[in-house]
CSV table of C-alpha atoms in Angstrom, one decimal:
chain,number,residue,atom,x,y,z
A,1,MET,CA,-6.0,-4.8,29.2
A,2,LYS,CA,-6.1,-5.6,25.4
A,3,LEU,CA,-6.4,-2.6,23.1
A,4,VAL,CA,-8.3,-3.3,19.9
A,5,VAL,CA,-7.3,-0.8,17.4
A,6,THR,CA,-8.8,0.0,14.1
A,7,ASP,CA,-9.3,3.1,11.6
A,8,ARG,CA,-12.9,2.6,10.7
A,9,ALA,CA,-15.6,4.3,12.8
A,10,ASP,CA,-18.2,1.1,12.0
A,11,ALA,CA,-15.4,-1.4,12.5
A,12,ALA,CA,-14.9,0.3,16.1
A,13,GLU,CA,-18.8,0.6,17.1
A,14,ALA,CA,-19.4,-3.3,15.9
A,15,LEU,CA,-16.2,-4.3,17.7
A,16,ALA,CA,-17.2,-2.6,20.9
A,17,ARG,CA,-20.8,-4.4,20.6
A,18,ALA,CA,-19.3,-7.8,20.1
A,19,LEU,CA,-17.1,-7.1,23.2
A,20,GLY,CA,-19.4,-5.4,25.3
A,21,ALA,CA,-17.5,-2.2,25.5
A,22,LYS,CA,-19.0,1.0,26.2
A,23,ARG,CA,-18.8,4.5,24.5
A,24,HIS,CA,-15.9,6.6,26.6
A,25,ASP,CA,-15.4,9.4,24.1
A,26,ASP,CA,-15.8,10.1,20.3
A,27,ARG,CA,-12.5,7.8,19.2
A,28,THR,CA,-13.0,4.7,22.2
A,29,HIS,CA,-15.2,2.4,23.7
A,30,ALA,CA,-14.2,0.4,27.1
A,31,GLY,CA,-15.3,-2.4,29.0
A,32,GLN,CA,-14.9,-6.3,29.3
A,33,GLY,CA,-11.1,-5.9,29.7
A,34,HIS,CA,-10.9,-4.1,26.3
A,35,VAL,CA,-10.6,-0.9,24.9
A,36,VAL,CA,-11.4,-0.1,21.4
A,37,LEU,CA,-9.8,2.7,19.9
A,38,ARG,CA,-10.7,4.5,16.3
A,39,ALA,CA,-7.4,5.5,15.5
A,40,GLY,CA,-8.5,7.3,11.8
A,41,ALA,CA,-7.1,6.8,8.7
A,42,GLY,CA,-4.0,8.5,7.2
A,43,ILE,CA,-2.3,9.6,10.4
A,44,VAL,CA,1.4,8.4,9.5
A,45,GLY,CA,2.2,7.8,5.6
A,46,LEU,CA,5.1,7.5,3.5
A,47,ALA,CA,6.8,11.0,2.4
A,48,ARG,CA,4.6,12.8,-0.6
A,49,ALA,CA,6.2,14.0,-3.5
A,50,GLU,CA,6.5,17.4,-2.2
A,51,GLU,CA,8.8,16.3,0.6
A,52,ALA,CA,11.2,13.6,-1.3
A,53,PRO,CA,11.2,15.1,-4.4
A,54,LEU,CA,13.7,14.1,-7.6
A,55,ALA,CA,17.2,14.7,-6.9
A,56,ASP,CA,19.3,15.8,-9.8
A,57,PRO,CA,23.2,16.0,-8.6
A,58,ARG,CA,24.5,15.7,-12.2
A,59,PRO,CA,23.0,17.4,-15.7
A,60,GLY,CA,21.2,14.5,-17.4
A,61,HIS,CA,21.3,11.9,-14.7
A,62,PRO,CA,18.4,12.5,-12.4
A,63,ARG,CA,18.0,10.5,-9.2
A,64,LEU,CA,14.3,9.0,-7.8
A,65,PRO,CA,14.7,9.2,-3.7
A,66,ALA,CA,16.6,6.2,-2.5
A,67,HIS,CA,13.6,5.6,0.2
A,68,LEU,CA,10.5,7.2,1.0
A,69,PRO,CA,10.7,8.0,4.7
A,70,PRO,CA,7.4,8.1,6.9
A,71,THR,CA,5.9,11.2,8.0
A,72,ILE,CA,3.2,11.8,10.9
A,73,ARG,CA,0.1,13.8,9.1
A,74,ASP,CA,-1.9,14.3,12.2
A,75,GLN,CA,0.2,14.9,15.1
A,76,ALA,CA,-2.9,15.1,17.7
A,77,ALA,CA,-4.1,12.1,16.7
A,78,PHE,CA,-1.1,10.3,16.7
A,79,GLU,CA,-0.5,11.4,20.2
A,80,VAL,CA,-3.6,10.0,21.3
A,81,LEU,CA,-2.9,6.6,19.8
A,82,ARG,CA,0.9,6.8,21.0
A,83,ARG,CA,-0.6,7.7,24.6
A,84,ALA,CA,-2.9,4.4,24.4
A,85,LEU,CA,0.0,2.1,22.8
A,86,HIS,CA,2.2,3.2,25.8
A,87,HIS,CA,-0.6,2.7,28.8
A,88,PRO,CA,1.1,0.5,31.5
A,89,LYS,CA,-2.1,-1.4,31.7
A,90,VAL,CA,-2.0,-2.5,27.8
A,91,GLU,CA,-0.9,-6.4,27.8
A,92,GLN,CA,-1.5,-7.0,23.9
A,93,VAL,CA,-2.4,-4.7,21.0
A,94,LEU,CA,-5.0,-6.3,18.3
A,95,VAL,CA,-5.2,-4.4,15.3
A,96,ALA,CA,-8.5,-5.1,13.2
A,97,VAL,CA,-7.5,-4.3,9.7
A,98,GLN,CA,-8.8,-5.3,6.4
A,99,PRO,CA,-7.0,-8.1,4.8
A,100,THR,CA,-4.7,-5.8,2.1
A,101,ARG,CA,-1.2,-4.5,2.0
A,102,ALA,CA,-2.1,-0.9,2.2
A,103,ASP,CA,-4.1,-1.2,5.1
A,104,GLU,CA,-1.8,-3.7,7.2
A,105,LEU,CA,1.2,-1.1,6.4
A,106,ALA,CA,-0.5,1.6,7.7
A,107,PHE,CA,-1.3,0.1,10.9
A,108,TRP,CA,2.6,-0.9,10.9
A,109,LEU,CA,3.6,2.7,10.1
A,110,LEU,CA,1.6,3.7,13.2
A,111,TYR,CA,3.0,1.0,15.2
A,112,GLU,CA,6.3,1.6,14.6
A,113,ALA,CA,6.5,5.5,14.9
A,114,ALA,CA,5.0,5.4,18.3
A,115,GLU,CA,7.6,2.8,19.0
A,116,CYS,CA,5.4,0.3,20.7
A,117,ARG,CA,6.7,-2.9,22.4
A,118,ALA,CA,3.2,-4.2,23.5
A,119,PRO,CA,2.8,-7.9,21.7
A,120,LEU,CA,0.7,-7.6,18.6
A,121,ALA,CA,-2.1,-9.6,16.9
A,122,ARG,CA,-4.0,-9.0,13.8
A,123,ILE,CA,-8.0,-9.3,13.4
A,124,GLU,CA,-9.1,-9.6,9.3
A,125,LEU,CA,-12.3,-7.7,9.2
A,126,THR,CA,-13.7,-9.7,6.5
A,127,GLY,CA,-17.3,-8.4,7.7
A,128,LEU,CA,-18.7,-6.7,10.9
A,129,ASP,CA,-21.3,-9.6,11.3
A,130,GLU,CA,-21.3,-9.8,15.5
A,131,GLU,CA,-20.9,-13.1,15.9
A,132,CYS,CA,-17.8,-13.4,13.5
A,133,LEU,CA,-16.1,-10.5,15.1
A,134,ARG,CA,-16.7,-12.3,18.5
A,135,GLN,CA,-15.0,-15.7,16.7
A,136,ALA,CA,-12.0,-13.4,15.4
A,137,LEU,CA,-11.5,-11.6,18.8
A,138,ALA,CA,-11.5,-15.1,20.3
A,139,ALA,CA,-8.8,-16.3,18.3
A,140,PRO,CA,-6.5,-13.2,16.7
A,141,GLN,CA,-3.8,-14.3,14.4
A,142,ALA,CA,0.0,-14.1,14.9
A,143,HIS,CA,1.2,-11.2,13.1
A,144,THR,CA,3.5,-11.0,10.2
A,145,LEU,CA,5.2,-8.5,8.2
A,146,LEU,CA,4.7,-10.5,4.9
A,147,ARG,CA,1.8,-8.5,3.6
A,148,THR,CA,3.3,-5.2,5.4
A,149,ARG,CA,6.3,-5.7,3.5
A,150,ALA,CA,4.9,-6.0,0.1
A,151,GLY,CA,2.4,-3.1,1.0
A,152,TYR,CA,5.5,-1.2,1.5
A,153,ALA,CA,7.4,-2.1,-2.0
A,154,GLU,CA,4.2,-1.3,-3.4
A,155,ALA,CA,3.6,1.9,-1.9
A,156,VAL,CA,7.1,3.0,-2.8
A,157,LEU,CA,6.9,1.6,-6.1
A,158,ASP,CA,3.8,3.7,-6.5
A,159,GLY,CA,5.9,6.5,-5.4
A,160,LEU,CA,8.5,6.4,-7.5
A,161,VAL,CA,6.2,5.8,-10.4
A,162,GLY,CA,4.0,8.9,-9.8
A,163,ARG,CA,7.2,11.2,-9.9
A,164,THR,CA,8.4,9.5,-13.1
A,165,ALA,CA,5.5,10.5,-14.6
A,166,ALA,CA,4.7,13.7,-13.4
A,167,ALA,CA,8.4,14.8,-14.2
A,168,LEU,CA,8.0,13.3,-17.9
A,169,ALA,CA,4.5,14.7,-18.3
A,170,GLY,CA,4.8,18.2,-16.3
A,171,LEU,CA,2.4,17.2,-14.1
A,172,ASP,CA,2.3,18.9,-10.5
A,173,HIS,CA,2.9,17.5,-7.0
A,174,ALA,CA,-0.4,16.7,-6.3
A,175,THR,CA,-1.0,14.2,-9.7
A,176,ALA,CA,2.6,12.8,-9.0
A,177,ASP,CA,1.2,11.3,-5.5
A,178,ALA,CA,-2.0,10.4,-7.0
A,179,LEU,CA,-0.5,8.2,-9.9
A,180,GLY,CA,0.8,4.8,-9.1
A,181,HIS,CA,2.2,1.7,-11.2
A,182,LEU,CA,-1.2,0.6,-12.1
A,183,HIS,CA,-2.7,3.9,-13.6
A,184,LEU,CA,-1.1,4.0,-17.1
A,185,PRO,CA,-1.8,0.3,-18.1
A,186,SER,CA,-5.6,0.5,-16.8
A,187,LEU,CA,-5.9,3.9,-19.4
A,188,VAL,CA,-4.0,1.2,-22.2
A,189,LEU,CA,-6.0,-1.5,-21.5
A,190,LEU,CA,-9.4,1.0,-22.0
A,191,ARG,CA,-9.2,1.0,-25.9
A,192,GLU,CA,-13.2,1.5,-26.0
A,193,PRO,CA,-15.7,2.5,-23.6
A,194,MET,CA,-16.6,-0.2,-21.2
A,195,THR,CA,-18.0,-0.7,-17.5
A,196,ASP,CA,-16.5,-0.3,-14.5
A,197,ALA,CA,-16.7,-4.0,-14.2
A,198,GLY,CA,-15.4,-4.9,-17.6
A,199,LEU,CA,-12.4,-2.7,-16.9
A,200,LEU,CA,-11.8,-4.6,-13.7
A,201,ARG,CA,-11.9,-7.9,-15.1
A,202,ALA,CA,-9.3,-6.6,-18.2
A,203,MET,CA,-7.1,-5.8,-15.5
A,204,ASP,CA,-7.4,-8.8,-13.7
A,205,ALA,CA,-7.0,-11.0,-16.8
A,206,GLU,CA,-3.5,-9.3,-17.4
A,207,GLY,CA,-2.3,-10.3,-14.0
A,208,LEU,CA,-2.6,-6.7,-12.9
A,209,GLY,CA,-2.8,-5.8,-9.1
A,210,THR,CA,-5.0,-7.4,-6.6
A,211,ALA,CA,-8.9,-7.0,-6.3
A,212,THR,CA,-8.2,-4.1,-4.1
A,213,SER,CA,-5.6,-2.2,-5.3
A,214,ARG,CA,-7.7,-2.5,-9.3
A,215,ALA,CA,-10.6,-1.0,-7.8
A,216,ASP,CA,-8.4,1.5,-6.1
A,217,ALA,CA,-6.5,2.7,-9.4
A,218,VAL,CA,-10.1,3.1,-11.4
A,219,ALA,CA,-11.4,5.1,-8.6
A,220,SER,CA,-8.4,7.3,-8.6
A,221,LEU,CA,-8.1,7.9,-12.2
A,222,THR,CA,-12.0,9.0,-12.3
A,223,ALA,CA,-11.0,11.7,-9.1
A,224,LEU,CA,-8.1,12.8,-11.4
A,225,GLY,CA,-10.1,13.4,-14.5
A,226,LEU,CA,-8.3,11.1,-16.8
A,227,LEU,CA,-11.6,8.7,-16.7
A,228,GLN,CA,-15.1,9.8,-16.9
A,229,ARG,CA,-18.4,7.9,-16.9
A,230,GLN,CA,-20.9,8.2,-19.4
A,231,ALA,CA,-24.2,6.2,-19.6
A,232,GLY,CA,-22.6,3.8,-17.5
A,233,GLN,CA,-19.4,3.2,-19.3
A,234,LEU,CA,-15.5,4.6,-18.6
A,235,HIS,CA,-14.2,6.7,-21.1
A,236,VAL,CA,-10.7,8.3,-21.4
A,237,THR,CA,-10.6,11.7,-21.7
A,238,ASP,CA,-8.4,14.1,-23.4
A,239,GLY,CA,-6.1,14.5,-20.4
A,240,GLY,CA,-5.7,10.5,-20.4
A,241,ARG,CA,-5.4,10.2,-24.2
A,242,THR,CA,-2.4,12.8,-23.6
A,243,LEU,CA,-0.8,10.8,-21.1
A,244,VAL,CA,-1.2,7.4,-22.9
A,245,GLU,CA,0.2,9.3,-26.1
A,246,ARG,CA,3.5,10.5,-23.7
A,247,LEU,CA,4.0,7.2,-21.3
A,248,GLY,CA,1.7,4.5,-22.6
A,249,ASP,CA,4.8,2.9,-24.5
A,250,THR,CA,7.0,2.9,-21.0
A,251,LEU,CA,4.7,3.6,-17.7
A,252,GLY,CA,1.8,1.7,-19.4
A,253,ALA,CA,3.7,-1.3,-21.0
A,254,VAL,CA,1.5,-4.3,-19.4
A,255,GLY,CA,4.2,-6.9,-19.5
A,256,ARG,CA,6.3,-4.9,-17.6
A,257,VAL,CA,3.7,-3.6,-14.9
A,258,ARG,CA,2.6,-7.2,-14.8
A,259,GLU,CA,6.3,-8.5,-13.7
A,260,TRP,CA,6.3,-6.2,-10.8
A,261,ASP,CA,3.1,-6.9,-9.8
A,262,GLU,CA,4.0,-10.8,-10.0
A,263,THR,CA,7.2,-10.0,-7.7
A,264,LEU,CA,4.8,-8.3,-5.0
A,265,LEU,CA,3.1,-11.4,-4.5
A,266,ARG,CA,6.1,-13.4,-4.0
A,267,ILE,CA,7.2,-10.6,-1.7
A,268,GLU,CA,3.9,-11.3,0.0
A,269,ARG,CA,5.1,-15.1,0.1
A,270,GLY,CA,8.2,-14.3,1.5
A,271,GLU,CA,9.9,-15.5,-1.5
A,272,LEU,CA,11.8,-12.6,-2.7
A,273,ARG,CA,12.7,-9.1,-0.8
A,274,GLU,CA,11.7,-5.4,-1.2
A,275,ARG,CA,15.2,-4.6,-3.1
A,276,ASP,CA,14.2,-7.4,-5.6
A,277,LEU,CA,11.3,-5.5,-6.9
A,278,LEU,CA,12.6,-1.7,-5.7
A,279,GLU,CA,16.0,-1.8,-7.2
A,280,PRO,CA,15.4,-2.5,-10.7
A,281,ALA,CA,12.3,-0.6,-10.7
A,282,ARG,CA,14.4,2.4,-9.5
A,283,ALA,CA,17.1,1.7,-12.4
A,284,PHE,CA,14.1,1.5,-15.2
A,285,LEU,CA,12.3,4.6,-13.9
A,286,GLU,CA,15.7,6.5,-13.7
A,287,GLU,CA,16.8,5.9,-17.1
A,288,LEU,CA,13.2,6.8,-18.5
A,289,LEU,CA,13.9,10.2,-16.3
A,290,ALA,CA,17.6,10.6,-18.1
A,291,ASN,CA,16.3,9.9,-21.8
A,292,GLY,CA,13.2,11.3,-22.0
A,293,ALA,CA,12.3,8.4,-24.2
A,294,PRO,CA,12.0,4.1,-23.6
A,295,PRO,CA,15.5,2.8,-22.4
A,296,ARG,CA,17.5,0.7,-24.3
A,297,THR,CA,16.7,-2.2,-22.0
A,298,LEU,CA,12.7,-2.0,-22.4
A,299,PRO,CA,11.4,-5.7,-23.2
A,300,ALA,CA,9.2,-6.5,-25.2
A,301,GLU,CA,5.3,-7.0,-24.5
A,302,VAL,CA,4.8,-10.7,-23.4
A,303,PRO,CA,1.6,-12.7,-23.6
A,304,ALA,CA,-0.8,-12.5,-20.3
A,305,ARG,CA,-0.1,-15.7,-18.2
A,306,PRO,CA,-3.1,-17.4,-16.6
A,307,ARG,CA,-3.1,-16.5,-12.3
A,308,ALA,CA,-4.0,-19.4,-10.0
A,309,ALA,CA,-6.1,-17.0,-8.0
A,310,ALA,CA,-7.7,-13.5,-8.2
A,311,THR,CA,-7.4,-12.6,-4.6
A,312,GLU,CA,-4.5,-11.8,-2.4
A,313,PRO,CA,-2.7,-14.9,-1.1
A,314,VAL,CA,-2.9,-15.4,2.6
A,315,PRO,CA,1.1,-14.8,3.9
A,316,ALA,CA,2.9,-17.7,5.4
A,317,ALA,CA,3.1,-17.6,9.5
A,318,THR,CA,6.8,-15.9,9.2
A,319,ALA,CA,9.3,-14.0,6.8
A,320,PRO,CA,12.6,-15.3,6.3
A,321,ALA,CA,15.7,-13.0,7.9
A,322,THR,CA,17.2,-10.9,4.8
A,323,PRO,CA,20.6,-9.0,5.4
A,324,SER,CA,19.9,-5.7,4.7
A,325,ALA,CA,16.4,-6.0,3.9
A,326,PRO,CA,13.6,-4.6,6.7
A,327,ALA,CA,13.7,-6.3,9.9
A,328,PRO,CA,12.1,-9.6,10.3
A,329,PRO,CA,9.1,-9.9,11.9
A,330,SER,CA,8.4,-11.9,15.4
A,331,PRO,CA,5.6,-12.6,17.7
A,332,ALA,CA,6.0,-9.3,19.4
A,333,PRO,CA,7.6,-7.1,17.0
A,334,THR,CA,10.8,-5.2,18.8
A,335,LYS,CA,12.2,-4.3,15.3
A,336,ARG,CA,11.6,-1.5,12.9
A,337,LEU,CA,10.6,-1.7,9.2
A,338,GLN,CA,13.3,0.1,7.5
A,339,PRO,CA,14.3,0.7,4.0
A,340,GLU,CA,16.5,-1.2,2.3
A,341,PRO,CA,20.2,0.7,1.7
A,342,ARG,CA,20.6,1.4,-1.9
A,343,THR,CA,23.3,-0.3,-3.9
């Protein structure tokens, strides 16, 4: 039996139709040698700001968390998934996800927390057309941790940036969890009102983020009340302007954030490791916290460099083994994705 897992209700229904599986309960469809399980979103995630706050062992020398461990958010939903993954008849797990870092990471955290050992393959949800899904199900892709590793590095970077911004600007834990590395430069780029599409194009031209992360940043800035829409255009609110005044020259420095995103792309291609991004980023953020001002090593802005493509790259088939990095992937993953030790 093959277990097909997705976190989207519409995808679960479409996959069931493509397989000819019948509804079993509100989460599962079964038939034709397959079980389709809707796992739900946000069951397991990295530790929030309240759960892994700033550590300050010495006055004037604040320290960010060395890593952000995964935590189970919904124990009942997790137990349903864990039992399904460990069912003795499951011969293979097919994870149906959108081809984004966040989605790949979200499932891997579930798979690891459940300590599943069934062989794993993936189906990219580029659409829900029945014929396309049948073809994808007939030829699933080998699973690779490259995009997952980039997703982990990006999630940790966002968590550390959010904690730093909250500490420097006097924001609460909820706002710290919502802010990421793209938020401040997005506000900096919005020097005058523009449409959503205009801001997204400006971010892309500067080499910031991916199509998905750019859209997510704009949506969360609006939800936080730092951006607002008037007559079809985005405007920075008073709260957003205050944040830019305090942090625009540091956490909003477009050149630095562009370098972070270029490093993330190289992690996704297997050219660099997570620590190549997180160690220098953590050192920079800790110096910001210690000084309450731009660090002495803050580089000048550099002009935007043209990008080869505006979409996320397709990862290579395998990731190189890297000592002291998260465990390398294998056709049937048996090692845990662990944060790298801090040096």
